[in-house]
Tab-separated table of C-alpha atoms in Angstrom:
chain	number	residue	atom	x	y	z
A	1	MET	CA	105.025	101.058	61.918
A	2	MET	CA	101.138	102.430	61.342
A	3	ARG	CA	100.153	102.627	64.896
A	4	PRO	CA	102.108	105.164	66.437
A	5	ARG	CA	102.231	107.517	63.552
A	6	LEU	CA	98.483	107.316	63.781
A	7	LYS	CA	98.802	108.109	67.450
A	8	GLN	CA	100.637	110.647	66.969
A	9	ALA	CA	98.347	111.909	64.110
A	10	GLY	CA	95.408	111.775	67.097
A	11	TRP	CA	97.378	113.976	69.089
A	12	ILE	CA	98.634	116.173	66.607
A	13	ALA	CA	94.695	116.802	65.860
A	14	ALA	CA	93.974	117.326	69.760
A	15	LEU	CA	97.081	119.904	69.281
A	16	ALA	CA	95.236	121.605	66.271
A	17	LEU	CA	91.357	121.856	68.567
A	18	LEU	CA	93.885	123.119	71.537
A	19	GLY	CA	94.907	125.585	68.962
A	20	LEU	CA	91.742	126.726	68.602
A	21	ALA	CA	89.898	127.271	71.859
A	22	SER	CA	93.009	129.938	72.551
A	23	SER	CA	94.028	130.755	75.847
A	24	GLN	CA	91.404	133.709	76.138
A	25	SER	CA	88.494	131.154	75.508
A	26	ASP	CA	89.515	128.060	77.217
A	27	PRO	CA	92.882	128.437	79.653
A	28	LEU	CA	91.859	125.281	80.791
A	29	LYS	CA	92.936	123.449	77.645
A	30	ALA	CA	95.433	125.497	76.649
A	31	ALA	CA	97.507	125.654	79.983
A	32	VAL	CA	96.896	121.422	80.289
A	33	ALA	CA	98.627	120.944	77.245
A	34	THR	CA	101.271	122.297	78.784
A	35	GLY	CA	101.568	119.943	81.539
A	36	GLY	CA	102.765	116.797	79.498
A	37	ALA	CA	101.103	115.354	76.748
A	38	GLN	CA	99.665	111.728	78.724
A	39	TYR	CA	98.033	114.219	80.968
A	40	ALA	CA	96.460	116.729	79.004
A	41	GLN	CA	95.148	113.841	76.483
A	42	VAL	CA	93.711	112.320	79.599
A	43	ILE	CA	91.748	116.181	80.609
A	44	LEU	CA	91.132	116.685	76.866
A	45	ASP	CA	89.513	112.908	76.641
A	46	GLN	CA	86.859	113.294	79.581
A	47	ASP	CA	83.696	111.919	78.095
A	48	GLU	CA	80.482	113.938	78.590
A	49	GLY	CA	79.806	112.100	81.926
A	50	GLN	CA	83.138	113.623	83.238
A	51	ARG	CA	82.581	117.052	81.880
A	52	LEU	CA	78.919	117.388	83.504
A	53	CYS	CA	80.802	115.842	86.707
A	54	THR	CA	83.197	118.455	86.283
A	55	GLN	CA	81.121	121.631	85.595
A	56	TYR	CA	78.635	121.119	88.303
A	57	GLN	CA	81.362	119.878	90.895
A	58	SER	CA	79.986	116.727	91.012
A	59	GLN	CA	76.382	118.212	91.948
A	60	LEU	CA	74.116	117.798	88.878
A	61	PRO	CA	71.076	120.011	88.546
A	62	GLY	CA	67.731	117.875	89.189
A	63	GLU	CA	66.945	118.798	85.772
A	64	LEU	CA	69.828	116.817	84.176
A	65	ILE	CA	69.535	113.938	85.997
A	66	PRO	CA	67.208	111.744	84.221
A	67	LYS	CA	68.958	112.419	80.892
A	68	PHE	CA	72.571	111.225	82.533
A	69	ILE	CA	71.494	108.469	83.646
A	70	GLU	CA	70.059	107.357	80.451
A	71	ALA	CA	73.000	107.928	78.921
A	72	GLN	CA	74.812	106.070	81.526
A	73	LYS	CA	72.464	103.354	81.684
A	74	ALA	CA	73.017	102.919	77.376
A	75	LEU	CA	77.133	102.255	78.081
A	76	ILE	CA	76.057	99.066	80.393
A	77	ARG	CA	77.798	95.708	78.364
A	78	TYR	CA	76.208	92.358	79.451
A	79	PRO	CA	78.312	89.070	79.190
A	80	ALA	CA	77.881	87.215	75.601
A	81	ASN	CA	76.249	84.206	77.258
A	82	GLY	CA	74.015	86.511	79.049
A	83	LYS	CA	74.487	85.243	82.567
A	84	LEU	CA	74.844	87.828	84.921
A	85	LEU	CA	75.787	85.518	88.050
A	86	GLY	CA	79.634	84.594	87.432
A	87	ASP	CA	82.406	82.574	89.458
A	88	TRP	CA	83.116	83.714	93.173
A	89	GLN	CA	86.541	83.179	93.018
A	90	ASN	CA	87.524	84.739	90.410
A	91	GLY	CA	85.458	87.728	91.353
A	92	GLU	CA	87.187	87.789	94.789
A	93	LYS	CA	90.611	87.758	92.366
A	94	VAL	CA	89.454	91.056	90.598
A	95	PHE	CA	87.435	92.304	93.498
A	96	THR	CA	90.942	93.170	95.744
A	97	ASP	CA	93.216	93.359	92.486
A	98	PRO	CA	94.418	97.472	92.878
A	99	LYS	CA	94.313	97.511	88.763
A	100	ARG	CA	91.037	96.113	88.495
A	101	GLY	CA	88.136	96.543	91.212
A	102	ASN	CA	89.987	98.147	93.835
A	103	CYS	CA	87.107	97.577	95.729
A	104	TYR	CA	88.626	97.057	99.342
A	105	ALA	CA	89.533	101.201	98.776
A	106	CYS	CA	86.305	101.970	99.627
A	107	HIS	CA	84.188	99.223	101.119
A	108	GLN	CA	84.531	96.423	103.512
A	109	GLY	CA	84.380	92.909	102.034
A	110	ASP	CA	85.483	89.815	103.954
A	111	PRO	CA	85.268	90.702	107.299
A	112	LYS	CA	88.786	88.864	108.150
A	113	GLN	CA	90.023	91.607	105.614
A	114	LEU	CA	90.869	94.900	108.290
A	115	ALA	CA	92.338	97.487	105.625
A	116	TYR	CA	89.367	98.390	103.975
A	117	GLY	CA	88.350	101.810	103.275
A	118	THR	CA	84.964	103.754	104.381
A	119	MET	CA	84.163	105.981	101.608
A	120	GLY	CA	81.492	103.254	100.586
A	121	PRO	CA	78.943	101.375	102.881
A	122	SER	CA	80.204	97.711	103.684
A	123	LEU	CA	79.276	94.796	101.829
A	124	ALA	CA	79.796	92.223	104.387
A	125	ASN	CA	76.682	90.120	103.976
A	126	TYR	CA	75.699	91.438	100.458
A	127	GLY	CA	73.953	88.544	99.985
A	128	ALA	CA	71.359	88.241	102.922
A	129	ARG	CA	69.547	90.141	99.518
A	130	GLY	CA	68.977	87.125	98.128
A	131	THR	CA	69.914	86.146	94.298
A	132	SER	CA	67.155	87.210	92.559
A	133	GLU	CA	66.863	88.148	88.751
A	134	PRO	CA	66.280	91.854	90.023
A	135	ILE	CA	68.935	91.818	92.679
A	136	LEU	CA	71.505	90.452	90.402
A	137	ARG	CA	70.894	93.312	87.504
A	138	TYR	CA	70.829	95.562	90.061
A	139	THR	CA	74.319	94.471	91.506
A	140	TYR	CA	75.694	93.869	88.021
A	141	GLU	CA	74.932	97.192	86.536
A	142	LYS	CA	75.666	99.069	89.542
A	143	ILE	CA	79.666	97.700	89.920
A	144	TYR	CA	79.459	98.155	85.750
A	145	ASN	CA	78.420	101.899	85.715
A	146	SER	CA	77.601	103.254	89.382
A	147	TRP	CA	76.759	106.382	87.503
A	148	ALA	CA	73.978	105.117	86.173
A	149	PHE	CA	72.286	105.340	89.344
A	150	VAL	CA	74.071	108.202	91.698
A	151	PRO	CA	75.770	110.482	88.766
A	152	CYS	CA	78.599	112.072	89.993
A	153	SER	CA	79.725	108.785	92.642
A	154	LEU	CA	83.036	108.614	93.419
A	155	MET	CA	82.526	104.993	92.624
A	156	TYR	CA	84.245	104.601	89.613
A	157	ARG	CA	82.924	103.445	86.316
A	158	GLY	CA	84.831	100.085	86.110
A	159	GLY	CA	82.748	98.384	83.479
A	160	VAL	CA	82.700	101.428	81.638
A	161	HIS	CA	86.637	101.628	81.530
A	162	GLY	CA	87.439	98.557	81.071
A	163	LEU	CA	89.320	98.210	84.397
A	164	PHE	CA	87.268	94.762	84.184
A	165	THR	CA	85.461	93.106	81.567
A	166	PRO	CA	81.653	92.101	81.533
A	167	GLU	CA	82.462	88.630	82.820
A	168	GLU	CA	84.381	89.644	85.300
A	169	THR	CA	81.849	92.019	86.438
A	170	ALA	CA	79.212	88.411	86.368
A	171	ASP	CA	82.461	86.945	88.672
A	172	LEU	CA	81.928	90.268	91.010
A	173	VAL	CA	78.438	89.907	91.115
A	174	ALA	CA	78.612	86.330	92.650
A	175	PHE	CA	81.583	87.407	95.295
A	176	LEU	CA	78.909	89.464	96.455
A	177	VAL	CA	75.718	87.039	96.369
A	178	ASP	CA	76.999	83.667	96.602
A	179	ALA	CA	76.876	82.092	100.250
A	180	ASN	CA	79.969	80.484	99.385
A	181	SER	CA	81.917	83.840	99.509
A	182	PRO	CA	83.447	85.107	102.586
A	183	LEU	CA	81.349	87.787	102.225
A	184	ASN	CA	78.512	85.693	103.091
A	185	ARG	CA	80.232	83.172	105.675
A	186	ARG	CA	78.961	82.883	109.327
B	1	MET	CA	119.905	92.404	107.078
B	2	ARG	CA	118.866	96.158	107.031
B	3	TRP	CA	115.597	95.351	106.475
B	4	THR	CA	115.642	92.863	109.069
B	5	GLY	CA	117.105	95.389	111.737
B	6	LEU	CA	114.268	97.993	109.985
B	7	ALA	CA	110.922	95.326	110.450
B	8	LEU	CA	112.137	95.398	113.783
B	9	LEU	CA	112.794	99.371	115.126
B	10	LEU	CA	109.640	99.450	113.132
B	11	LEU	CA	107.956	96.542	115.448
B	12	SER	CA	109.337	98.334	118.402
B	13	LEU	CA	108.275	101.677	117.324
B	14	LEU	CA	104.464	99.778	116.741
B	15	GLY	CA	105.030	98.446	120.517
B	16	VAL	CA	105.106	102.251	121.721
B	17	LEU	CA	102.833	103.157	119.252
B	18	ALA	CA	99.988	100.657	120.596
B	19	GLN	CA	100.310	102.327	124.169
B	20	SER	CA	98.867	105.482	122.885
B	21	VAL	CA	97.333	106.092	119.880
B	22	PRO	CA	95.543	109.212	118.901
B	23	GLU	CA	92.582	109.138	116.780
B	24	ASP	CA	93.476	111.939	114.822
B	25	PRO	CA	96.636	111.714	112.645
B	26	ARG	CA	97.149	115.408	112.949
B	27	ASP	CA	97.750	114.877	116.704
B	28	GLU	CA	100.117	111.042	116.043
B	29	ALA	CA	102.005	113.630	113.527
B	30	LYS	CA	103.006	115.602	116.546
B	31	ARG	CA	103.643	112.827	118.482
B	32	GLN	CA	106.198	111.572	116.084
B	33	LYS	CA	108.293	114.895	115.688
B	34	GLN	CA	108.489	114.886	119.107
B	35	LEU	CA	109.564	111.422	119.459
B	36	LEU	CA	112.167	112.235	116.710
B	37	LEU	CA	113.325	115.611	118.682
B	38	GLN	CA	113.570	113.384	122.201
B	39	THR	CA	115.787	110.842	120.295
B	40	SER	CA	117.718	112.368	118.053
B	41	GLY	CA	118.039	116.057	119.023
B	42	ILE	CA	117.201	117.386	115.481
B	43	LEU	CA	114.535	116.627	112.813
B	44	PRO	CA	115.462	115.004	109.425
B	45	SER	CA	113.832	118.016	107.831
B	46	ASP	CA	116.163	120.568	109.991
B	47	LEU	CA	119.342	118.405	108.115
B	48	ILE	CA	117.298	118.972	104.390
B	49	VAL	CA	117.017	123.051	105.437
B	50	GLU	CA	120.591	123.250	106.011
B	51	GLN	CA	121.479	121.234	102.640
B	52	GLY	CA	119.238	123.746	101.202
B	53	LYS	CA	121.291	126.097	102.520
B	54	ASP	CA	124.269	125.434	101.160
B	55	LEU	CA	123.166	124.846	98.129
B	56	PHE	CA	121.399	128.732	98.220
B	57	TYR	CA	124.407	130.568	99.122
B	58	THR	CA	127.227	128.336	97.596
B	59	LYS	CA	128.303	129.849	94.413
B	60	ARG	CA	127.394	127.522	91.764
B	61	GLY	CA	126.296	127.055	87.802
B	62	PRO	CA	128.216	128.271	84.952
B	63	ARG	CA	128.092	131.865	86.177
B	64	GLY	CA	129.552	130.616	89.322
B	65	VAL	CA	126.676	133.257	91.605
B	66	SER	CA	125.112	132.145	94.333
B	67	LEU	CA	120.977	132.042	94.758
B	68	GLU	CA	121.047	135.524	96.731
B	69	GLY	CA	120.591	137.461	93.908
B	70	CYS	CA	117.137	135.482	92.986
B	71	ASP	CA	113.584	137.719	93.766
B	72	PHE	CA	110.942	135.443	95.331
B	73	GLY	CA	108.615	138.154	94.910
B	74	LEU	CA	109.447	140.498	97.649
B	75	GLY	CA	112.868	141.742	95.713
B	76	ALA	CA	116.411	139.905	95.648
B	77	GLY	CA	117.293	137.826	98.339
B	78	VAL	CA	114.584	138.589	100.614
B	79	LEU	CA	113.226	134.916	101.825
B	80	GLN	CA	111.526	136.072	105.044
B	81	GLY	CA	107.549	136.012	104.075
B	82	ALA	CA	108.435	135.231	100.472
B	83	SER	CA	107.194	131.298	100.255
B	84	VAL	CA	103.640	132.167	101.829
B	85	GLN	CA	102.509	134.640	98.970
B	86	LEU	CA	103.435	132.098	96.336
B	87	PRO	CA	102.203	131.144	93.546
B	88	ARG	CA	102.319	134.639	92.447
B	89	TYR	CA	102.901	136.534	89.155
B	90	PHE	CA	106.597	137.361	88.312
B	91	ALA	CA	107.026	140.123	85.776
B	92	ASP	CA	110.428	139.194	84.593
B	93	THR	CA	109.203	135.746	83.390
B	94	GLY	CA	105.367	136.946	82.908
B	95	LYS	CA	104.612	133.913	84.312
B	96	VAL	CA	102.533	132.782	87.804
B	97	GLU	CA	105.477	130.595	89.456
B	98	ASP	CA	105.558	128.454	92.517
B	99	LEU	CA	108.547	128.009	94.846
B	100	ASP	CA	109.583	125.251	92.977
B	101	SER	CA	109.205	127.028	89.272
B	102	ARG	CA	110.921	129.787	90.743
B	103	ILE	CA	113.876	128.190	92.218
B	104	ARG	CA	114.166	126.613	88.275
B	105	THR	CA	113.677	130.279	86.774
B	106	CYS	CA	116.525	131.096	89.194
B	107	MET	CA	119.121	128.596	88.669
B	108	THR	CA	119.094	128.750	84.865
B	109	GLN	CA	118.388	132.250	84.604
B	110	LEU	CA	120.725	133.210	87.496
B	111	GLN	CA	123.294	130.819	87.647
B	112	GLY	CA	123.165	129.648	84.150
B	113	PHE	CA	121.933	126.053	84.626
B	114	LYS	CA	120.012	124.479	81.517
B	115	PRO	CA	116.363	123.477	82.191
B	116	GLU	CA	117.431	120.014	82.058
B	117	GLU	CA	120.425	120.142	84.398
B	118	VAL	CA	118.169	121.641	87.368
B	119	LYS	CA	117.470	118.355	89.434
B	120	ARG	CA	114.788	117.662	91.626
B	121	SER	CA	117.386	116.422	94.405
B	122	GLU	CA	118.488	120.289	94.836
B	123	VAL	CA	114.960	121.955	94.282
B	124	VAL	CA	113.643	119.929	97.413
B	125	PRO	CA	116.333	121.312	99.651
B	126	LEU	CA	116.074	124.315	98.063
B	127	ALA	CA	112.367	124.726	98.364
B	128	PHE	CA	112.770	123.354	102.084
B	129	PHE	CA	115.464	126.474	102.955
B	130	ILE	CA	113.390	129.213	101.321
B	131	ALA	CA	109.883	127.489	102.712
B	132	ALA	CA	111.643	127.537	106.045
B	133	GLN	CA	111.942	131.475	106.250
B	134	SER	CA	108.218	131.954	106.635
B	135	ASP	CA	107.507	129.380	109.339
B	136	GLY	CA	104.893	130.926	111.302
B	137	LEU	CA	103.669	133.614	108.887
B	138	PRO	CA	99.821	133.557	107.556
B	139	ILE	CA	99.377	132.282	104.052
B	140	GLN	CA	98.925	135.642	102.183
B	141	VAL	CA	97.958	134.964	98.187
B	142	ARG	CA	96.749	137.622	96.289
B	143	ILE	CA	94.411	137.009	92.729
B	144	ALA	CA	95.354	140.618	91.353
B	145	ALA	CA	97.120	140.315	87.924
B	146	PRO	CA	95.340	138.803	85.113
B	147	ALA	CA	97.381	135.939	85.154
B	148	GLU	CA	96.564	134.948	88.398
B	149	ARG	CA	92.951	135.216	88.064
B	150	GLU	CA	93.598	132.978	85.005
B	151	MET	CA	95.549	130.446	87.067
B	152	TYR	CA	93.030	130.360	89.787
B	153	GLU	CA	90.439	129.819	88.208
B	154	LEU	CA	92.384	126.720	86.369
B	155	GLY	CA	93.521	124.979	89.568
B	156	GLN	CA	89.556	125.566	90.562
B	157	LYS	CA	89.027	123.816	87.391
B	158	LEU	CA	91.135	121.081	87.880
B	159	PHE	CA	90.699	120.651	91.512
B	160	TYR	CA	86.837	119.370	90.840
B	161	ALA	CA	87.760	117.787	87.408
B	162	ARG	CA	86.195	114.089	87.388
B	163	SER	CA	88.950	111.919	84.733
B	164	GLY	CA	91.029	109.079	83.872
B	165	ALA	CA	89.915	105.382	83.847
B	166	ARG	CA	88.868	106.384	87.607
B	167	ASP	CA	86.499	108.908	87.485
B	168	MET	CA	88.501	110.772	89.657
B	169	GLY	CA	89.680	114.142	90.671
B	170	CYS	CA	91.323	115.992	93.868
B	171	ALA	CA	87.653	117.251	95.285
B	172	THR	CA	86.011	113.354	95.341
B	173	CYS	CA	88.417	112.524	98.320
B	174	HIS	CA	89.560	116.121	99.920
B	175	VAL	CA	86.135	117.451	99.449
B	176	SER	CA	83.385	115.371	99.507
B	177	TYR	CA	84.986	112.220	101.685
B	178	VAL	CA	87.476	114.293	104.215
B	179	ASN	CA	86.238	112.425	107.271
B	180	ARG	CA	86.429	109.311	105.531
B	181	ARG	CA	89.502	106.689	104.636
B	182	SER	CA	90.343	105.105	101.434
B	183	GLY	CA	92.090	101.708	102.559
B	184	VAL	CA	93.860	102.709	106.563
B	185	LEU	CA	94.396	106.456	104.959
B	186	PRO	CA	92.317	109.201	106.222
B	187	PHE	CA	92.006	112.023	103.933
B	188	SER	CA	93.177	115.723	104.446
B	189	ASP	CA	90.829	118.422	104.719
B	190	VAL	CA	92.847	120.127	101.785
B	191	LEU	CA	90.294	123.549	101.167
B	192	GLY	CA	88.990	123.472	105.097
B	193	LYS	CA	90.582	122.564	108.380
B	194	ASP	CA	93.410	121.294	107.441
B	195	ALA	CA	94.600	124.108	105.049
B	196	SER	CA	97.308	122.027	103.524
B	197	MET	CA	98.937	124.499	101.277
B	198	SER	CA	99.877	126.033	105.221
B	199	HIS	CA	102.217	123.004	105.492
B	200	TRP	CA	104.017	122.105	102.588
B	201	PRO	CA	106.934	121.501	101.397
B	202	ALA	CA	106.584	118.373	104.263
B	203	TYR	CA	109.161	115.788	105.817
B	204	ARG	CA	106.492	112.639	105.886
B	205	TYR	CA	108.190	110.409	108.376
B	206	SER	CA	105.796	107.403	107.416
B	207	ASN	CA	108.577	106.959	104.460
B	208	ASP	CA	111.419	109.354	105.181
B	209	GLN	CA	110.458	111.823	102.220
B	210	ALA	CA	111.036	115.236	101.505
B	211	TRP	CA	108.493	116.217	99.246
B	212	THR	CA	106.954	120.154	98.009
B	213	MET	CA	103.622	120.412	97.004
B	214	GLU	CA	104.485	119.651	93.285
B	215	ASP	CA	105.387	116.325	94.468
B	216	ARG	CA	102.668	115.301	96.381
B	217	ILE	CA	100.126	116.888	93.974
B	218	ARG	CA	101.980	114.487	91.081
B	219	ALA	CA	101.666	111.733	93.647
B	220	CYS	CA	97.717	112.168	94.059
B	221	TYR	CA	97.512	111.553	90.471
B	222	GLY	CA	100.114	108.769	90.332
B	223	ASN	CA	97.914	106.784	93.296
B	224	LEU	CA	94.883	107.328	90.973
B	225	GLY	CA	96.420	105.764	88.002
B	226	HIS	CA	95.953	108.849	86.615
B	227	PRO	CA	98.763	110.409	84.073
B	228	GLN	CA	100.901	112.934	86.178
B	229	PRO	CA	101.412	116.576	85.042
B	230	ASP	CA	105.158	117.337	84.409
B	231	PHE	CA	106.947	119.587	87.002
B	232	TYR	CA	107.278	123.231	87.003
B	233	SER	CA	104.117	123.325	84.590
B	234	PRO	CA	100.746	125.241	84.820
B	235	VAL	CA	98.735	122.414	86.496
B	236	PRO	CA	100.677	121.528	89.702
B	237	ILE	CA	101.138	125.558	89.803
B	238	ALA	CA	97.100	126.497	89.354
B	239	LEU	CA	96.202	123.817	92.278
B	240	GLN	CA	98.473	125.352	94.482
B	241	LEU	CA	97.509	128.838	93.675
B	242	PHE	CA	93.918	127.404	94.074
B	243	MET	CA	94.864	125.680	97.453
B	244	ALA	CA	96.546	128.653	98.730
B	245	TYR	CA	93.920	130.853	98.287
B	246	GLN	CA	91.646	129.199	100.179
B	247	ALA	CA	94.257	128.765	103.006
B	248	ASN	CA	95.111	132.250	103.094
B	249	GLN	CA	95.508	133.389	106.676
B	250	ALA	CA	96.133	130.101	107.983
B	251	LYS	CA	99.495	129.820	110.381
B	252	ALA	CA	102.417	128.243	108.139
B	253	GLU	CA	104.214	125.693	109.575
B	254	LEU	CA	106.868	125.332	107.052
B	255	PRO	CA	108.532	122.616	106.504
B	256	GLY	CA	105.809	120.230	107.069
B	257	PHE	CA	105.743	117.517	109.340
B	258	LEU	CA	103.357	114.834	108.108
B	259	ARG	CA	102.481	111.000	108.402
């Protein structure tokens, strides 16, 4: 009983905020509010990173980049057991699942999988980089929050948004680097 | 059985395609259009236009009138050249309206339908019929009225906005990654070479769909796992005004015929 009520209260508060930002001062806020409650909520719930990437049309001015990257790094969470290398077989499931990683939309992965996008670089043979700690850490952090490396990159921050958990991020790392992963098999 | 038949048809089509697959999806759409014309003598979109024509001229709704009294911006009943000048500001509603919302306005205010009685299955064919009267004309939208300026700016902001759990927006794919593809689908150059507003509403042969740009915009958001803006709301209208202004002077192909 409490939950819907709280939700509604939050929505009313959001509308009240919109009221303050009248159509003159911010036509965006006023107009999106009439575009449907759910749509408006997602637009109005933009986090600081999304707001900056929107404001600068994804071309952040150089002087803003260090602070932006620092803020994005601070959003990265790690697995409770501290292990950045998980289970590659589960990683493959997360990689392929359109609702979680959805990685094939942009990247080549398993060379046998032909329906891949070309927006990101090919990840075939990613394991050639080895499994040293710096490689694992970079891979983990890049997957969890790509904006900690490339501000406003197309690559969405799946970890930050909870599309996959820290443990599943470690599984994705394994799918990329493990010698037995189809990405690296010869 | 139906599916088996369909699968066989698709397989044979693939066989035909395999002989010479054009690289460019635009050329491929032209080829598919030719094939359909050759085999059936008429395009599915022609039938939708005819359906819209019937709906337009039939006396309907509680007031029992046709849509001939509807002003799409060039005066009551003037259809030629009307849709290439939309979205635009309408003094009678005090709003910037696109083709979809203007059809709804006339169905409610002229014919007396209740807003909830306005069905997409009628708005879409009507949009096809009205748009077809501007085939071959250049896109000519203006940013003159203050409400148009405001809508244009809203559309521009929304086009470049990054939002939702996938941090995306229109421009991430349709500007920054125009020459790439997601999965097997190539991105159209919405603001540039494709001047996308010049060929919507459109028939999509790959899944036999008749869509207006409002449907298209909502599907884009849906594909990103992003909540969709409501039909007829300022969001799709603003995005269309922004896109149409970028497409000014482009020759309209209406209705469009796309993958």
